[in-house]
Short mmCIF file of C-alpha atoms in Angstrom, two decimals:
data_model
loop_
_atom_site.label_atom_id
_atom_site.label_comp_id
_atom_site.label_asym_id
_atom_site.label_seq_id
_atom_site.Cartn_x
_atom_site.Cartn_y
_atom_site.Cartn_z
CA UNK A 182 -0.21 0.02 -0.05
CA UNK A 183 1.57 3.57 -0.80
CA UNK A 184 2.80 5.23 2.21
CA UNK A 185 0.53 8.37 2.59
CA UNK A 186 2.76 11.69 2.14
CA UNK A 187 3.23 13.29 5.63
CA UNK A 188 1.95 16.86 4.31
CA UNK A 189 -1.53 15.41 3.12
CA UNK A 190 -2.06 15.70 6.67
CA UNK A 191 -1.41 19.30 7.18
CA UNK A 192 -2.94 21.78 8.62
CA UNK A 193 -3.22 19.19 11.73
CA UNK A 194 -6.77 19.04 13.30
CA UNK A 195 -6.06 20.67 17.01
CA UNK A 196 -6.99 17.32 18.81
CA UNK A 197 -4.58 15.61 16.85
CA UNK A 198 -1.81 18.17 17.41
CA UNK A 199 -2.29 18.28 21.17
CA UNK A 200 -2.12 14.28 21.37
CA UNK A 201 1.18 14.12 18.76
CA UNK A 202 2.72 16.74 21.16
CA UNK A 203 2.02 14.68 24.26
CA UNK A 204 3.69 11.59 22.47
CA UNK A 205 6.86 13.36 21.86
CA UNK A 206 8.29 12.77 25.14
CA UNK A 207 7.47 9.47 25.07
CA UNK A 208 4.59 6.48 25.25
CA UNK A 209 1.74 7.55 27.13
CA UNK A 210 -1.82 6.24 27.96
CA UNK A 211 -5.44 7.74 27.76
CA UNK A 212 -5.56 9.49 31.07
CA UNK A 213 -1.88 10.73 30.96
CA UNK A 214 -2.75 12.46 27.52
CA UNK A 215 -6.00 14.22 28.79
CA UNK A 216 -3.99 15.62 31.84
CA UNK A 217 -1.07 16.70 29.83
CA UNK A 218 -2.90 18.47 27.52
CA UNK A 219 -5.11 19.83 30.37
CA UNK A 220 -1.60 21.06 32.28
CA UNK A 221 -0.07 22.29 29.28
CA UNK A 222 -3.02 24.43 27.85
CA UNK A 223 -3.35 25.87 31.44
CA UNK A 224 -6.89 24.39 31.65
CA UNK A 225 -8.02 25.85 28.50
CA UNK A 226 -8.01 22.45 26.34
CA UNK A 227 -10.23 20.07 27.84
CA UNK A 228 -9.98 16.28 25.51
CA UNK A 229 -13.09 14.49 26.76
CA UNK A 230 -12.58 10.65 26.91
CA UNK A 231 -14.44 9.59 24.17
CA UNK A 232 -13.53 12.67 21.91
CA UNK A 233 -9.97 11.73 22.87
CA UNK A 234 -10.55 7.98 22.16
CA UNK A 235 -12.05 8.67 18.77
CA UNK A 236 -9.14 10.85 17.99
CA UNK A 237 -6.45 8.02 19.03
CA UNK A 238 -8.50 5.81 16.93
CA UNK A 239 -8.31 7.58 13.85
CA UNK A 240 -4.69 8.66 14.48
CA UNK A 241 -4.10 4.47 15.05
CA UNK A 242 -5.82 4.20 11.63
CA UNK A 243 -4.03 6.62 9.85
CA UNK A 244 -0.50 5.32 11.02
CA UNK A 245 0.48 8.45 13.08
CA UNK A 246 0.24 6.56 16.18
CA UNK A 247 0.61 3.11 17.49
CA UNK A 248 -0.08 0.97 20.86
CA UNK A 249 3.01 0.47 22.59
CA UNK A 250 4.06 -2.66 23.75
CA UNK A 251 6.61 -1.72 26.16
CA UNK A 252 5.14 -1.34 29.66
CA UNK A 253 6.46 0.80 32.47
CA UNK A 254 7.76 -1.45 35.53
CA UNK A 255 5.18 -3.23 36.95
CA UNK A 256 5.12 -1.29 40.36
CA UNK A 257 4.08 2.00 38.38
CA UNK A 258 2.08 0.29 35.90
CA UNK A 259 -1.58 -0.10 35.99
CA UNK A 260 -2.36 -3.22 33.98
CA UNK A 261 -5.88 -2.06 32.47
CA UNK A 262 -3.99 0.84 30.56
CA UNK A 263 -2.92 0.55 27.06
CA UNK A 264 0.38 3.08 25.75
CA UNK A 265 0.54 4.72 22.82
CA UNK A 266 3.63 6.08 20.89
CA UNK A 267 4.28 7.94 17.73
CA UNK A 268 5.18 6.38 15.07
CA UNK A 269 7.99 7.67 12.11
CA UNK A 270 5.31 8.76 10.07
CA UNK A 271 3.65 10.74 13.08
CA UNK A 272 7.04 12.11 13.70
CA UNK A 273 7.65 13.51 10.68
CA UNK A 274 3.81 15.06 10.27
CA UNK A 275 4.33 16.79 13.39
CA UNK A 276 7.92 18.10 12.27
CA UNK A 277 6.35 19.36 9.32
CA UNK A 278 3.38 21.13 11.37
CA UNK A 279 5.56 22.79 13.71
CA UNK A 280 7.98 24.30 10.74
CA UNK A 281 4.40 25.20 9.26
CA UNK A 282 3.26 26.87 12.67
CA UNK A 283 6.78 28.95 13.08
CA UNK A 284 6.64 30.09 9.34
CA UNK A 285 2.93 31.80 10.27
CA UNK A 286 4.59 33.12 13.50
CA UNK A 287 7.21 34.21 11.38
CA UNK A 288 4.80 36.31 9.00
CA UNK A 289 2.72 37.55 11.56
CA UNK A 290 6.03 38.92 13.53
CA UNK A 291 7.18 40.67 10.12
CA UNK A 292 3.68 42.37 9.47
CA UNK A 293 3.27 43.64 13.02
CA UNK A 294 6.94 45.02 12.88
CA UNK A 295 5.94 46.95 9.32
CA UNK A 296 2.56 47.82 11.00
CA UNK A 297 4.72 49.58 13.72
CA UNK A 298 7.11 50.70 11.51
CA UNK A 299 4.37 52.54 9.43
CA UNK B 227 -16.58 7.91 46.11
CA UNK B 228 -20.69 8.99 46.49
CA UNK B 229 -23.34 6.86 45.59
CA UNK B 230 -24.30 9.68 43.29
CA UNK B 231 -20.85 9.59 41.89
CA UNK B 232 -20.62 5.66 41.70
CA UNK B 233 -23.96 5.28 39.56
CA UNK B 234 -22.50 7.85 37.53
CA UNK B 235 -19.64 5.26 36.71
CA UNK B 236 -21.41 2.64 36.15
CA UNK B 237 -23.65 4.50 33.57
CA UNK B 238 -20.96 5.71 32.02
CA UNK B 239 -19.39 2.10 31.43
CA UNK B 240 -22.31 1.20 29.94
CA UNK B 241 -22.78 3.72 27.35
CA UNK B 242 -19.17 3.17 26.73
CA UNK B 243 -19.81 -0.37 26.27
CA UNK B 244 -22.28 0.32 23.49
CA UNK B 245 -20.05 1.78 20.73
CA UNK B 246 -18.98 0.07 17.85
CA UNK B 247 -17.14 -3.22 17.62
CA UNK B 248 -14.55 -1.73 15.53
CA UNK B 249 -13.99 1.37 17.76
CA UNK B 250 -13.56 -1.04 20.59
CA UNK B 251 -11.07 -3.60 18.70
CA UNK B 252 -8.87 -0.56 18.37
CA UNK B 253 -9.79 1.40 21.81
CA UNK B 254 -10.39 -1.45 23.69
CA UNK B 255 -11.73 -0.74 27.17
CA UNK B 256 -9.97 2.32 27.20
CA UNK B 257 -12.89 4.34 27.14
CA UNK B 258 -14.72 2.82 29.69
CA UNK B 259 -11.69 3.04 32.30
CA UNK B 260 -11.08 6.20 31.22
CA UNK B 261 -14.44 7.50 32.31
CA UNK B 262 -14.59 5.32 35.64
CA UNK B 263 -11.39 7.23 36.32
CA UNK B 264 -12.54 11.15 35.59
CA UNK B 265 -16.18 10.68 36.92
CA UNK B 266 -15.16 11.15 40.36
CA UNK B 267 -13.05 13.76 39.81
CA UNK B 268 -15.25 15.43 37.14
CA UNK B 269 -17.84 15.37 40.19
CA UNK B 270 -15.21 16.82 43.01
CA UNK B 271 -13.78 19.83 40.60
CA UNK B 272 -16.96 20.59 38.22
CA UNK B 273 -19.94 18.94 40.20
CA UNK B 274 -23.31 18.46 37.80
CA UNK B 275 -22.06 21.07 35.34
CA UNK B 276 -19.04 18.69 34.76
CA UNK B 277 -20.74 15.54 34.57
CA UNK B 278 -23.29 16.82 31.84
CA UNK B 279 -20.41 17.93 29.97
CA UNK B 280 -18.76 14.51 30.17
CA UNK B 281 -21.80 12.49 29.48
CA UNK B 282 -23.06 14.62 26.76
CA UNK B 283 -19.23 14.16 25.02
CA UNK B 284 -19.84 10.44 25.18
CA UNK B 285 -23.43 10.90 24.00
CA UNK B 286 -22.23 12.64 20.88
CA UNK B 287 -19.83 10.37 19.63
CA UNK B 288 -21.81 7.47 20.04
CA UNK B 289 -23.85 8.04 17.21
CA UNK B 290 -20.63 9.64 15.23
CA UNK B 291 -18.84 6.51 15.89
CA UNK B 292 -21.82 4.22 14.04
CA UNK B 293 -22.07 6.94 11.26
CA UNK B 294 -18.36 6.55 10.09
CA UNK B 295 -18.86 2.60 11.09
CA UNK B 296 -22.13 2.81 8.69
CA UNK B 297 -20.13 4.73 6.05
CA UNK B 298 -16.94 2.45 5.80
CA UNK B 299 -19.87 -0.47 5.30
CA UNK B 300 -21.55 1.30 2.69
CA UNK B 301 -17.92 2.05 0.82
CA UNK B 302 -17.32 -2.03 0.74
CA UNK B 303 -20.98 -2.76 -0.12
CA UNK B 304 -20.96 -0.43 -3.04
CA UNK B 305 -17.94 -2.15 -4.52
CA UNK B 306 -18.63 -2.93 -7.93
CA UNK B 307 -17.63 -6.12 -9.89
CA UNK B 308 -15.98 -8.06 -7.55
CA UNK B 309 -12.96 -10.36 -8.90
CA UNK B 310 -11.85 -11.99 -5.68
CA UNK B 311 -14.84 -13.77 -4.53
CA UNK B 312 -14.27 -17.73 -5.01
CA UNK B 313 -11.61 -20.62 -4.67
CA UNK B 314 -8.62 -20.21 -6.84
CA UNK B 315 -5.77 -23.28 -7.01
CA UNK B 316 -2.04 -22.73 -7.42
CA UNK B 317 -0.86 -23.73 -10.87
CA UNK B 318 2.90 -24.07 -12.11
CA UNK B 319 4.05 -21.39 -13.71
CA UNK B 320 7.53 -20.11 -14.84
CA UNK B 321 6.85 -16.76 -12.68
CA UNK B 322 6.01 -18.40 -9.45
CA UNK B 323 8.45 -18.36 -6.81
CA UNK B 324 8.83 -19.90 -3.55
CA UNK B 325 11.90 -18.21 -1.24
CA UNK B 326 10.39 -19.03 2.25
CA UNK B 327 12.51 -21.31 5.10
CA UNK B 328 9.49 -23.74 4.65
CA UNK B 329 8.91 -26.55 1.86
CA UNK B 330 6.27 -25.43 -0.77
CA UNK B 331 3.15 -27.02 -1.01
CA UNK B 332 2.25 -29.80 -3.35
CA UNK B 333 -1.03 -27.90 -3.60
CA UNK B 334 -2.34 -24.47 -2.41
CA UNK B 335 -5.83 -23.03 -2.39
CA UNK B 336 -7.20 -19.65 -1.22
CA UNK B 337 -10.59 -18.75 -1.07
CA UNK B 338 -12.09 -15.31 -0.91
CA UNK B 339 -15.56 -15.05 1.06
CA UNK B 340 -17.24 -11.98 1.25
CA UNK B 341 -18.36 -10.23 4.15
CA UNK B 342 -20.07 -7.37 5.25
CA UNK B 343 -16.99 -5.09 5.56
CA UNK B 344 -14.55 -6.82 2.79
CA UNK B 345 -13.27 -10.73 2.36
CA UNK B 346 -12.66 -13.37 4.87
CA UNK B 347 -9.40 -14.79 3.08
CA UNK B 348 -8.71 -18.68 3.77
CA UNK B 349 -5.38 -20.67 2.68
CA UNK B 350 -5.31 -24.41 2.90
CA UNK B 351 -3.13 -26.99 0.63
CA UNK B 352 -0.91 -30.16 0.80
CA UNK B 353 2.74 -29.54 2.37
CA UNK B 354 4.83 -32.80 2.88
CA UNK B 355 1.84 -35.02 2.20
CA UNK B 356 -0.02 -33.43 4.79
CA UNK B 357 -3.38 -31.17 4.75
CA UNK B 358 -2.55 -28.05 6.17
CA UNK B 359 -4.78 -24.40 6.81
CA UNK B 360 -3.10 -20.86 7.74
CA UNK B 361 -5.03 -19.00 10.33
CA UNK B 362 -7.90 -17.05 8.27
CA UNK B 363 -7.55 -13.68 7.37
CA UNK B 364 -10.14 -10.58 7.28
CA UNK B 365 -9.49 -8.36 4.49
CA UNK B 366 -10.93 -4.78 5.01
CA UNK B 367 -9.40 -2.91 1.78
CA UNK B 368 -10.31 0.97 3.41
CA UNK B 369 -6.58 2.00 3.72
CA UNK B 370 -7.10 2.40 7.50
CA UNK B 371 -4.92 0.70 9.88
CA UNK B 372 -6.27 -2.31 12.33
CA UNK B 373 -4.83 -4.22 15.19
CA UNK B 374 -3.77 -7.45 13.72
CA UNK B 375 -6.08 -9.68 16.00
CA UNK B 376 -7.88 -13.53 15.28
CA UNK B 377 -11.41 -13.79 14.38
CA UNK B 378 -12.64 -13.87 17.95
CA UNK B 379 -10.64 -10.29 18.25
CA UNK B 380 -7.75 -11.47 20.24
CA UNK B 381 -3.73 -11.60 19.93
CA UNK B 382 -2.24 -14.07 17.88
CA UNK B 383 0.50 -15.98 19.06
CA UNK B 384 4.00 -15.05 18.03
CA UNK B 385 2.45 -12.06 16.63
CA UNK B 386 4.10 -8.59 18.28
CA UNK B 387 2.42 -6.77 20.64
CA UNK B 388 0.91 -3.17 18.51
CA UNK B 389 1.18 -5.06 15.08
CA UNK B 390 -1.25 -3.62 12.71
CA UNK B 391 -3.17 -4.86 9.59
CA UNK B 392 -3.76 -2.94 6.35
CA UNK B 393 -5.77 -2.87 2.89
CA UNK B 394 -6.62 -1.33 0.42
CA UNK B 395 -8.05 -1.91 -3.05
CA UNK B 396 -6.20 0.85 -5.79
CA UNK B 397 -8.55 -1.11 -8.53
CA UNK B 398 -11.47 -3.44 -8.49
CA UNK B 399 -8.66 -6.24 -9.76
CA UNK B 400 -6.26 -5.65 -7.25
CA UNK B 401 -5.91 -6.03 -3.45
CA UNK B 402 -3.07 -4.52 -1.45
CA UNK B 403 -2.62 -5.87 2.13
CA UNK B 404 0.04 -5.28 4.96
CA UNK B 405 1.19 -5.55 8.37
CA UNK B 406 3.69 -3.41 10.54
CA UNK B 407 4.76 -2.70 13.59
CA UNK B 408 5.96 0.66 14.77
CA UNK B 409 5.66 1.77 11.20
CA UNK B 410 7.94 -0.79 9.89
CA UNK B 411 6.58 -3.16 7.18
CA UNK B 412 6.75 -6.76 8.54
CA UNK B 413 5.12 -7.88 5.23
CA UNK B 414 3.27 -7.00 2.24
CA UNK B 415 1.32 -8.99 -0.39
CA UNK B 416 -0.07 -7.89 -3.53
CA UNK B 417 -3.34 -9.90 -5.22
CA UNK B 418 -3.88 -9.06 -8.85
CA UNK B 419 -6.54 -10.85 -10.73
CA UNK B 420 -5.78 -10.50 -14.54
CA UNK B 421 -8.20 -8.84 -16.95
CA UNK B 422 -9.87 -12.00 -18.17
CA UNK B 423 -10.58 -12.93 -14.46
CA UNK B 424 -9.05 -16.29 -14.55
CA UNK B 425 -5.90 -15.83 -13.12
CA UNK B 426 -4.67 -14.44 -9.56
CA UNK B 427 -1.17 -13.50 -9.00
CA UNK B 428 0.19 -13.24 -5.70
CA UNK B 429 3.70 -11.66 -4.53
CA UNK B 430 4.17 -11.77 -0.98
CA UNK B 431 7.42 -10.71 0.80
CA UNK B 432 8.32 -9.59 4.16
CA UNK B 433 10.02 -11.28 7.44
CA UNK B 434 8.54 -13.72 9.35
CA UNK B 435 9.15 -15.31 12.56
CA UNK B 436 11.68 -18.13 10.47
CA UNK B 437 13.09 -15.02 8.57
CA UNK B 438 13.03 -12.85 5.01
CA UNK B 439 10.13 -14.47 2.83
CA UNK B 440 9.03 -14.11 -0.80
CA UNK B 441 6.68 -15.53 -2.20
CA UNK B 442 4.83 -15.81 -5.84
CA UNK B 443 2.10 -17.74 -6.79
CA UNK B 444 -0.09 -17.86 -9.85
CA UNK B 445 -3.58 -19.45 -8.75
CA UNK B 446 -6.26 -20.19 -11.60
CA UNK B 447 -10.17 -19.87 -10.42
CA UNK B 448 -11.81 -23.09 -9.75
CA UNK B 449 -15.14 -22.43 -8.25
CA UNK B 450 -16.60 -18.91 -8.37
#
């Protein structure tokens, strides 16, 4: 099957971006992702469980994330949890999205500077 | 936890279990468990308003997920001019190759049975004078990745955790299937029916439990 091109996913949906950012540092389970997004956005973005799992399902189907077989040490682990991690494609998509957002901010800054000068 | 919050947890679990099979096959009981974990916290932090928001999220996603499932089935059902359905028998051909750490079969058959979502593919034959059958494979050629599980939805012994399967049908005469772990392809197969519909050429490449393999087989239709 032809692999989807990473730029075909851009611009990333907001929920997808939040989830992928959570997984940059390593594997994470559903509750961990939910808490991470909430904390990182200072409580402004909350991914409710059904929305979160709907997004996880779609990200898995698109090949951007995968379920991880590795588990933390048993004393730190909750056997019920499923862990998710970025795939190489997911990482590529996130890099491209990050570049896209940086370019956008650069354009915005340049326009603001121009506006301030005039 | 208060009785009310416990009741809400139970209700959440019941509704979460009503999600479509395809959703649960990928997410497992994660939604139920997460709901169970979240209900008491939402109740403590946000009270009734938080619980309403939590259940609204669930109530909204439930029909959406069924809709996505039905759309997928509808796409499969409207697949026209099915060329694969039926039984195919391997024949001697110059194009055939057998680069596998296993003896080549004396006889090999492939059967494609149409299902609601695609096909059930069963491979069987005779190896070393003994009849053998491979694990039946569910084929859903919609381009999506799904966990590689057996027909009962259980993990397959020897298959790495997190293995995904995917399939696509680039044209009515071709099926492309693959299996991957962590974005790395374990195996890829191409099934192509000839223009006259009489032969099926199967090309399988990848790395199995016993090492790399590459198989090319030409099969002819025996039963529609």
